[in-house]
Amino acid sequence: MRAVVVGSGPNGLAGALELARAGLDVDVYEAEETLGGGVRSLELTLPGFVHDVCSAIHPLGAHSPFFRSLDLDVEWVHPDAQAAHPFDDGTAVLLERDLDATAEALGEDGGAYRALVAPLVEHWPLVEPVLIGPHPPSAGALARVARALGPRPALHALAASRTLAERTFATDRARAFFAGHSAHSMLPLERRPSAGFGLSLLVLGHVFGWSFPRGGAQRLTEALVARLVEHGVRVHVSSPVDELPDADVVLADVAPRELLRLGHGRFPERYERALRRYRHGPGAFKLDWALSEPIPWSAPEVGRAGTVHLGGTLDEISASEWAAWTGRKGPAPFVLLAQHTRFDPSRAPAGKHTAWAYCHVPNGSREDYTDAIEAQVERFAPGFRETILARSAWGPAEIEGHNRNLVGGDINCGAMDLGQLFTRPVRSRVPYRTPLEGVYLCSAATPPGGGVHGMCGMSAARAALEDLSKRA
Ligand SMILES: Cc1cc2nc3c(=O)[nH]c(=O)nc-3n(C[C@H](O)[C@H](O)[C@H](O)COP(=O)(O)OP(=O)(O)OC[C@H]3O[C@@H](n4cnc5c(N)ncnc54)[C@H](O)[C@@H]3O)c2cc1C
C-alpha cells in the first residue's frame, strides 16, 4: 500500500510516521527547501544566532500522546519558570512549575487560583484524552472526566476569558496574568472559549512545564525525520504538490483552501462550499533579535521565565486582541516573547543572546509593528533597544510566503473559536476524512488545532488506516 503526505509540518511528519509504522510505503513532499513547516530554525539575523522561524516554546513537544510514544532524540530545555507577566510598577507574576508557588505570588487571589487550576492538574490523566487525545474522544473519556470533576471545569474551559477572570479573581494582577495566557488563543478575551486556552496553558505549565529543544526548534523536526527514515519513509524537499497524488492514502498537511486547489474541482460542491466558508483568524507580526546581552527587565525575576507576556492589564490586552480580530490597528499590542538563550546558550555566540517575539495583527495586515513591539519590551525593560545588534521582521506576508498554511499570517491555520474548535474544517465526527476516497486533511485546520503536538496528523492517519482495513 502506498501513501503520500503533502507537507512536512509536525502533523504531516506525525501522520507519515503513523502510516509507516502500520507498514505503508510512504513519501513526504515539502514545498519549501527545508522540512518542518512551523518547526524550523534559521540564522535570521547574524551568523551564529539561531532563531526559531515559527514555533518557539513547546509545552506538548515532548508530552503530546503521540510525541511521547516516540522517545525522540531531543534534549528538552526547561526554563526555571514557564512564563512571566511584568507590570508597570517593576514587579511581575510568574507561572512556576509548582502550583503552590504560583498561587502564593498571586496574594489574595492565590486560593482562587488553586481552586481553578488544581483539580485539572490533579486529574490530568483523565483530562488529557479529552483535551489533546486522539480525536474524537471516546464517550468513556468524557464520562470519566465529568464524573471526577463535575461540570465546572468544562464550563470554565468553554467560557470567555474576561468573564472567568472577573468572576474568579479580585485583583487586577491575577486578571491580567490569566488574560495573558488566554490571549494565546488569538481570540478576543470576551469571546468563548478564550478562557479554555488560558486554563490549558496554565495546567500544562504545572503538569509538564513549557520546554523547548536545545539548539533550536529544528531539532524536533530533525528527530522526527530521523525516525521516519528508520521506517523507510522517503522525504522530498523543494517539491510543491499541485494536484492530489495518486496513492492508496493521501494525507494533506495543508490549509483547506490549498486542499481545494489540489482537488482541481474533484471535491463535491457541498464540501467545496464548506471549505470556502472556513475562517482564518488574525495574523502575526514577528520580530527576532540578536542581542548583546540579556534583556534588562525592571523586574529581575522575569529573567527566570522562558516566555514573557507583555501587555499590562486585562483591559489593555483585550483592546489589542479586539483590534487584531476586527481588522484595526490597535493601541499598544500584546506581545508574546521568548528568551531561549537565558537557558540554552548554544543558540548564540558566547555571551550573546537572542529573543523571539510576536503580536497579533489583522489577518494580512501590511502595517509595520516593529516600533510598537519594541516599545512594549522597552516599557518593561528600559534600555532594551541599546542591546539590539540586529533584527529580523516578518509580517503576515513574509510568514505566509515561507509557509502557505499560514494564510494571512494566521499561525493556527484557522480561527479557534467555538464554531471551529472541534469541527474544523467541517462539521463531522471525523473531520480528517474528505469526500474523496483515500484523501485526508491532517493539518492544524483539523482537531485539536494549532500547536506543535502532531495529534492532527496521528488522528488523520488512524482514520485512514481504519478506512483501509474496511476497504481490504
Ligand atoms: C510565528 C509563529 C509562532 C508560533 N509559536 C508556536 C509556539 O510557540 N508553540 C506551538 O506549539 N506552536 C506555535 N506555532 C504554531 C505551530 O507552528 C503550528 O500550529 C504547527 O506548526 C502546525 O503544524 P502543521 O503540521 O499543521 O502545519 P505547518 O507546520 O504549517 O506545516 C505545513 C507544511 O506543509 C507545506 N505545504 C503546504 N502546502 C503544500 C503543498 N501543496 N505541497 C508541498 N508542501 C506543502 C508547507 O510548506 C509547510 O512546510 C507558531 C506558529 C507561528 C507561525
XYZ file of C-alpha atoms and ligand atoms in Angstrom:
525
model
C 0.000 0.000 0.000
C 1.381 3.419 -0.929
C 0.843 6.699 0.930
C 1.784 10.256 0.038
C 1.956 13.027 2.627
C 1.769 16.580 1.287
C 3.608 18.956 3.646
C 6.164 18.286 6.366
C 4.892 20.256 9.346
C 4.715 18.356 12.650
C 1.305 17.000 11.669
C 2.480 15.792 8.270
C 5.517 14.102 9.823
C 3.409 12.547 12.608
C 0.894 11.236 10.070
C 3.679 9.849 7.881
C 5.196 8.031 10.844
C 1.882 6.554 11.952
C 1.265 5.222 8.418
C 4.817 3.879 8.092
C 4.568 2.144 11.470
C 1.471 0.366 10.104
C 3.550 -0.915 7.179
C 2.656 1.548 4.397
C 5.226 2.702 1.859
C 5.335 6.481 2.447
C 6.661 9.539 0.577
C 6.564 13.066 2.062
C 6.631 16.062 -0.299
C 7.505 19.504 1.089
C 7.193 22.697 -0.964
C 9.941 24.583 0.888
C 13.694 23.960 0.863
C 13.697 22.720 4.459
C 11.474 20.274 6.321
C 9.401 21.075 9.374
C 6.772 23.710 8.486
C 6.206 25.603 11.743
C 9.100 23.801 13.460
C 12.229 25.230 11.816
C 15.200 27.340 12.855
C 17.341 29.706 10.810
C 20.105 32.265 11.304
C 17.666 35.094 10.641
C 19.857 37.912 11.967
C 23.628 37.349 12.262
C 25.889 34.313 11.845
C 25.812 32.056 14.908
C 22.419 33.308 16.165
C 19.795 30.544 15.864
C 16.187 31.778 15.649
C 13.001 29.737 15.573
C 11.148 30.781 12.453
C 7.684 29.929 13.816
C 7.066 27.901 16.975
C 9.481 28.525 19.831
C 8.012 27.084 23.039
C 6.678 23.532 23.054
C 4.641 22.515 26.109
C 3.424 19.468 24.134
C 6.575 18.836 22.095
C 7.759 16.130 24.475
C 4.416 15.350 26.014
C 1.633 15.061 23.466
C 0.363 11.474 23.473
C 1.919 10.981 20.009
C 5.359 12.530 20.576
C 5.615 10.861 23.980
C 5.236 7.456 22.326
C 8.332 8.061 20.149
C 11.137 8.663 22.653
C 12.683 11.179 20.246
C 16.326 12.156 20.330
C 15.705 15.748 21.517
C 17.212 17.408 24.567
C 14.419 19.417 26.165
C 15.377 22.622 27.962
C 13.269 23.531 30.999
C 13.410 27.211 31.940
C 13.332 27.993 35.688
C 9.826 29.415 35.328
C 7.383 28.886 32.473
C 6.016 32.391 31.922
C 6.282 35.874 33.413
C 3.841 38.780 33.333
C 5.563 42.042 34.265
C 3.720 45.154 35.470
C 4.456 48.885 35.282
C 5.416 49.052 38.962
C 8.514 46.940 38.293
C 7.045 43.707 39.689
C 5.917 40.531 37.932
C 3.817 37.398 38.422
C 5.372 34.124 37.315
C 3.888 30.828 36.192
C 6.071 28.433 38.157
C 6.139 24.697 37.646
C 4.967 24.495 41.255
C 1.289 25.336 41.640
C 1.560 26.476 45.260
C 4.421 28.875 44.458
C 2.349 30.359 41.623
C -0.697 30.710 43.868
C 1.356 32.328 46.622
C 2.658 35.003 44.251
C -0.956 35.927 43.408
C -1.518 37.085 47.022
C -5.189 37.346 47.959
C -6.146 35.569 44.701
C -3.941 32.570 45.484
C -6.824 30.495 46.854
C -8.995 31.261 43.835
C -6.139 30.272 41.517
C -5.673 26.995 43.331
C -9.406 26.223 43.208
C -9.490 26.947 39.457
C -6.381 25.079 38.341
C -5.572 22.372 40.918
C -8.437 19.961 40.059
C -7.321 19.886 36.416
C -3.687 19.360 37.389
C -4.560 16.586 39.850
C -6.784 14.792 37.347
C -4.536 15.367 34.320
C -4.555 11.685 33.227
C -8.350 11.969 32.852
C -8.267 15.448 31.304
C -5.578 14.749 28.707
C -7.576 12.368 26.468
C -10.364 14.958 26.192
C -8.110 17.959 25.663
C -5.355 16.586 23.476
C -6.001 12.883 22.929
C -6.832 11.185 19.639
C -9.940 12.769 18.103
C -12.838 12.193 18.581
C -12.515 11.488 22.328
C -14.397 8.393 23.433
C -17.681 8.696 25.328
C -15.930 6.865 28.177
C -13.190 9.509 28.393
C -15.771 12.300 28.551
C -17.821 10.463 31.180
C -14.759 9.764 33.352
C -13.734 13.407 33.402
C -17.300 14.539 34.146
C -17.593 12.004 36.996
C -14.298 13.037 38.591
C -14.574 16.801 38.188
C -18.256 17.629 37.703
C -19.396 20.203 35.124
C -17.414 23.208 36.398
C -14.085 22.721 34.558
C -15.901 22.220 31.248
C -17.924 25.389 31.839
C -14.734 27.262 32.724
C -12.936 25.957 29.636
C -15.773 26.995 27.336
C -16.067 30.490 28.853
C -14.727 33.816 27.664
C -11.515 34.814 29.402
C -12.786 38.151 30.718
C -15.883 36.559 32.244
C -13.916 33.845 34.018
C -11.108 36.188 35.127
C -13.504 38.785 36.556
C -15.658 36.179 38.314
C -12.685 34.300 39.757
C -10.117 36.931 40.694
C -10.395 40.117 42.758
C -7.049 41.685 41.821
C -6.012 43.308 38.554
C -2.736 41.359 38.696
C -4.366 37.930 38.671
C -6.832 39.013 35.990
C -4.018 40.281 33.789
C -1.967 37.121 34.386
C -4.913 34.976 33.258
C -5.611 37.275 30.287
C -2.019 36.952 29.053
C -2.316 33.174 28.918
C -5.762 33.318 27.312
C -4.553 35.648 24.568
C -2.570 32.757 23.057
C -5.967 31.756 21.647
C -5.790 34.733 19.242
C -9.427 35.345 20.212
C -10.864 38.459 21.829
C -10.895 37.899 25.595
C -14.655 38.430 25.527
C -15.147 35.558 23.092
C -15.599 31.904 24.025
C -13.599 29.713 24.587
C -10.617 32.029 25.167
C -10.617 31.018 28.856
C -10.018 27.402 27.851
C -6.716 28.301 26.193
C -5.567 30.205 29.268
C -6.546 27.360 31.569
C -4.899 24.734 29.364
C -1.601 26.598 29.233
C -1.557 27.145 32.993
C -2.304 23.469 33.616
C 0.365 22.365 31.116
C 2.825 24.654 32.886
C 2.247 22.785 36.144
C 1.971 19.289 34.699
C 4.814 19.282 32.132
C 6.417 22.751 32.049
C 6.899 24.783 28.880
C 10.086 23.351 27.441
C 11.853 23.757 24.094
C 14.524 21.807 22.177
C 18.167 22.619 22.906
C 19.752 24.089 19.768
C 16.514 25.233 18.112
C 13.015 24.013 17.219
C 14.535 22.464 14.098
C 15.989 19.746 16.349
C 12.486 18.362 16.902
C 11.942 18.163 13.148
C 15.333 16.500 12.680
C 14.495 13.893 15.320
C 11.130 13.168 13.679
C 12.713 12.892 10.243
C 15.389 10.518 11.610
C 12.597 8.289 12.893
C 10.812 8.465 9.513
C 13.969 7.436 7.681
C 14.376 4.464 10.058
C 10.924 3.380 8.895
C 11.878 3.700 5.236
C 9.926 6.909 4.569
C 11.304 8.997 1.669
C 11.272 12.785 2.157
C 11.446 15.257 -0.737
C 12.141 18.979 -0.236
C 11.559 21.802 -2.736
C 8.705 19.650 -4.070
C 5.472 21.625 -4.123
C 2.468 19.438 -4.879
C -0.061 20.927 -7.317
C -2.632 18.141 -7.590
C -3.807 15.288 -5.417
C -1.300 12.463 -5.835
C -2.362 9.015 -6.950
C -1.909 6.759 -3.894
C -3.919 4.480 -1.595
C -3.723 7.169 1.096
C -3.068 10.902 0.709
C -2.574 12.912 3.906
C -2.674 16.632 3.218
C -0.895 18.783 5.814
C -2.284 21.856 4.078
C -4.765 24.693 4.603
C -8.359 23.999 3.479
C -8.143 26.386 0.526
C -4.940 24.628 -0.615
C -6.749 21.288 -0.435
C -9.368 22.704 -2.799
C -6.637 23.909 -5.155
C -5.069 20.435 -5.152
C -8.500 18.920 -5.876
C -8.934 20.805 -9.194
C -12.735 20.593 -8.889
C -12.863 16.916 -7.856
C -14.474 17.607 -4.459
C -18.299 17.664 -4.317
C -19.708 21.177 -4.408
C -21.114 20.940 -0.867
C -17.680 20.153 0.574
C -16.064 22.902 -1.516
C -18.626 25.398 -0.183
C -17.964 24.299 3.418
C -14.197 24.694 2.991
C -14.639 28.101 1.395
C -16.576 29.183 4.492
C -13.659 28.160 6.731
C -12.442 31.245 8.609
C -8.866 32.294 9.306
C -8.017 34.253 12.439
C -5.739 37.248 12.958
C -2.204 37.197 11.625
C 1.101 37.624 13.416
C 3.886 40.197 13.133
C 7.124 38.632 14.301
C 10.489 40.018 15.372
C 13.698 38.135 16.107
C 16.622 39.909 17.691
C 20.317 39.246 18.086
C 21.216 40.903 21.410
C 24.477 41.939 23.036
C 23.207 40.897 26.475
C 20.119 39.509 28.215
C 17.030 41.747 28.179
C 17.359 44.148 31.167
C 13.959 43.558 32.778
C 12.904 46.025 35.511
C 11.636 43.040 37.491
C 14.740 40.802 37.556
C 12.656 37.650 38.152
C 11.305 37.949 34.593
C 14.721 36.638 33.559
C 13.781 33.265 35.100
C 10.963 32.681 32.597
C 11.194 31.190 29.098
C 8.127 33.109 27.913
C 7.124 36.680 28.771
C 3.682 38.245 28.305
C 3.959 41.982 27.647
C 0.659 43.784 27.712
C -0.077 45.217 31.145
C -3.670 44.940 32.298
C -6.551 42.747 31.152
C -8.185 45.816 29.556
C -5.036 46.617 27.569
C -4.656 43.045 26.350
C -8.335 42.960 25.486
C -8.034 46.130 23.376
C -5.064 44.679 21.491
C -6.821 41.375 20.724
C -10.045 43.110 19.645
C -8.120 45.290 17.257
C -6.430 42.283 15.617
C -9.721 40.352 15.452
C -11.713 43.207 13.953
C -9.039 44.267 11.478
C -7.939 47.555 13.029
C -4.513 48.752 14.121
C -4.944 48.914 17.871
C -3.233 50.688 20.693
C -0.110 49.039 22.174
C -0.013 45.398 21.051
C 0.037 42.449 23.412
C 3.469 40.879 22.831
C 4.496 37.252 23.426
C 8.258 36.992 23.866
C 10.630 34.029 24.313
C 14.188 34.320 25.640
C 15.774 30.954 24.851
C 19.443 31.838 25.308
C 18.991 32.518 29.023
C 18.602 28.722 29.300
C 20.192 27.456 26.063
C 23.457 29.285 25.326
C 24.047 27.036 22.279
C 21.722 29.306 20.259
C 24.068 32.330 20.189
C 27.801 33.128 20.196
C 29.382 33.161 23.669
C 27.905 35.838 25.894
C 25.360 36.959 23.283
C 21.597 36.412 23.277
C 18.525 36.073 21.094
C 14.882 36.961 21.645
C 11.772 35.973 19.675
C 8.513 37.898 19.853
C 5.278 38.428 18.004
C 1.999 40.225 18.343
C -1.409 39.544 16.825
C -2.404 41.796 13.938
C -5.294 41.905 11.477
C -5.153 38.998 9.024
C -2.985 40.023 6.070
C -2.021 43.362 7.659
C 0.753 45.279 5.869
C 1.476 47.601 8.831
C 4.958 47.583 10.338
C 4.687 46.749 14.066
C 8.437 46.865 14.776
C 8.346 50.096 16.796
C 5.170 49.133 18.646
C 6.604 45.747 19.710
C 9.947 47.219 20.752
C 8.194 49.972 22.719
C 6.259 47.290 24.626
C 9.529 45.495 25.527
C 11.205 48.809 26.452
C 8.249 49.618 28.748
C 9.156 46.674 30.995
C 12.898 46.617 30.224
C 14.268 50.166 29.842
C 17.497 50.075 27.835
C 16.368 47.082 25.742
C 16.850 48.935 22.450
C 20.540 49.521 23.198
C 21.109 45.752 23.396
C 19.884 45.103 19.814
C 22.674 44.041 17.441
C 20.362 43.073 14.564
C 16.725 42.274 13.941
C 14.555 40.322 11.527
C 10.953 41.464 10.999
C 8.294 39.298 9.353
C 4.753 40.496 8.787
C 1.875 38.276 7.638
C 3.053 38.361 4.008
C 6.552 37.046 4.855
C 5.108 34.463 7.256
C 2.719 33.137 4.612
C 5.416 33.441 1.952
C 7.522 30.952 3.858
C 4.653 28.545 4.637
C 1.426 28.657 2.639
C -0.546 27.094 5.534
C -0.247 30.375 7.451
C -2.918 32.201 5.468
C -2.692 35.956 6.084
C -0.197 35.230 8.872
C -2.725 33.108 10.826
C -0.436 30.887 12.910
C -3.190 28.404 13.848
C -4.332 27.699 10.265
C -7.868 28.784 11.152
C -9.657 30.702 13.900
C -10.104 28.582 17.023
C -13.427 29.943 18.274
C -16.297 27.686 19.344
C -17.566 27.407 15.777
C -14.275 25.960 14.562
C -12.577 24.374 17.560
C -13.948 20.835 17.388
C -15.492 20.978 13.934
C -12.598 22.113 11.816
C -12.675 22.395 8.875
C -16.221 20.929 8.552
C -18.945 19.632 10.854
C -18.171 15.953 11.005
C -17.331 13.435 13.729
C -14.125 12.586 11.867
C -13.268 15.840 10.057
C -9.989 14.395 8.690
C -11.972 12.416 6.083
C -12.795 14.176 2.837
C -15.454 13.042 0.359
C -12.694 11.633 -1.910
C -11.752 8.049 -1.048
C -8.262 7.828 0.427
C -7.792 11.607 0.801
C -7.461 13.076 4.315
C -6.716 16.502 5.734
C -4.199 16.345 8.623
C -3.068 19.943 9.228
C -3.813 22.256 12.160
C -7.070 23.010 10.305
C -8.331 19.772 11.932
C -8.791 18.954 15.658
C -7.196 19.630 18.054
C -5.954 22.631 16.016
C -2.837 24.789 16.201
C 0.270 23.991 18.195
C 3.132 21.548 17.954
C 1.715 18.201 19.105
C 1.334 16.065 15.975
C -2.118 14.929 17.121
C -3.922 16.104 13.953
C -1.527 14.013 11.877
C -1.827 10.994 14.122
C -5.653 11.056 14.209
C -5.894 11.577 10.440
C -3.544 8.626 9.830
C -5.609 6.448 12.160
C -8.803 7.356 10.288
C -7.054 6.433 7.028
C -5.840 3.095 8.422
C -9.331 2.276 9.701
C -10.803 3.002 6.264
C -8.073 0.970 4.537
C -8.851 -2.028 6.712
C -12.538 -1.750 5.687
C -11.605 -1.459 2.004
C -9.343 -4.553 2.143
C 5.078 32.837 14.314
C 4.550 31.544 14.851
C 4.738 31.221 16.192
C 4.268 30.015 16.709
N 4.552 29.704 18.005
C 4.208 28.476 18.484
C 4.709 28.043 19.736
O 5.499 28.730 20.386
N 4.305 26.820 20.182
C 3.491 25.993 19.454
O 3.167 24.872 19.912
N 3.035 26.387 18.237
C 3.385 27.587 17.738
N 3.009 27.962 16.471
C 2.042 27.120 15.739
C 2.663 25.884 15.124
O 3.866 26.202 14.452
C 1.666 25.273 14.128
O 0.402 25.119 14.741
C 2.135 23.913 13.655
O 3.401 24.022 13.012
C 1.118 23.332 12.685
O 1.644 22.150 12.139
P 1.115 21.594 10.748
O 1.858 20.337 10.511
O -0.364 21.535 10.772
O 1.478 22.675 9.632
P 2.774 23.516 9.351
O 3.753 23.370 10.445
O 2.311 24.862 8.989
O 3.412 22.814 8.058
C 2.749 22.703 6.836
C 3.782 22.369 5.792
O 3.120 21.969 4.578
C 3.807 22.536 3.476
N 2.873 22.583 2.341
C 1.679 23.223 2.298
N 1.114 23.050 1.093
C 1.963 22.281 0.365
C 1.933 21.765 -0.976
N 0.914 21.996 -1.808
N 2.963 20.999 -1.393
C 4.019 20.709 -0.559
N 4.099 21.204 0.711
C 3.080 21.973 1.167
C 4.248 23.889 3.984
O 5.320 24.406 3.219
C 4.650 23.553 5.415
O 6.018 23.185 5.489
C 3.521 29.131 15.898
C 3.347 29.433 14.545
C 3.879 30.620 14.019
C 3.715 30.912 12.558
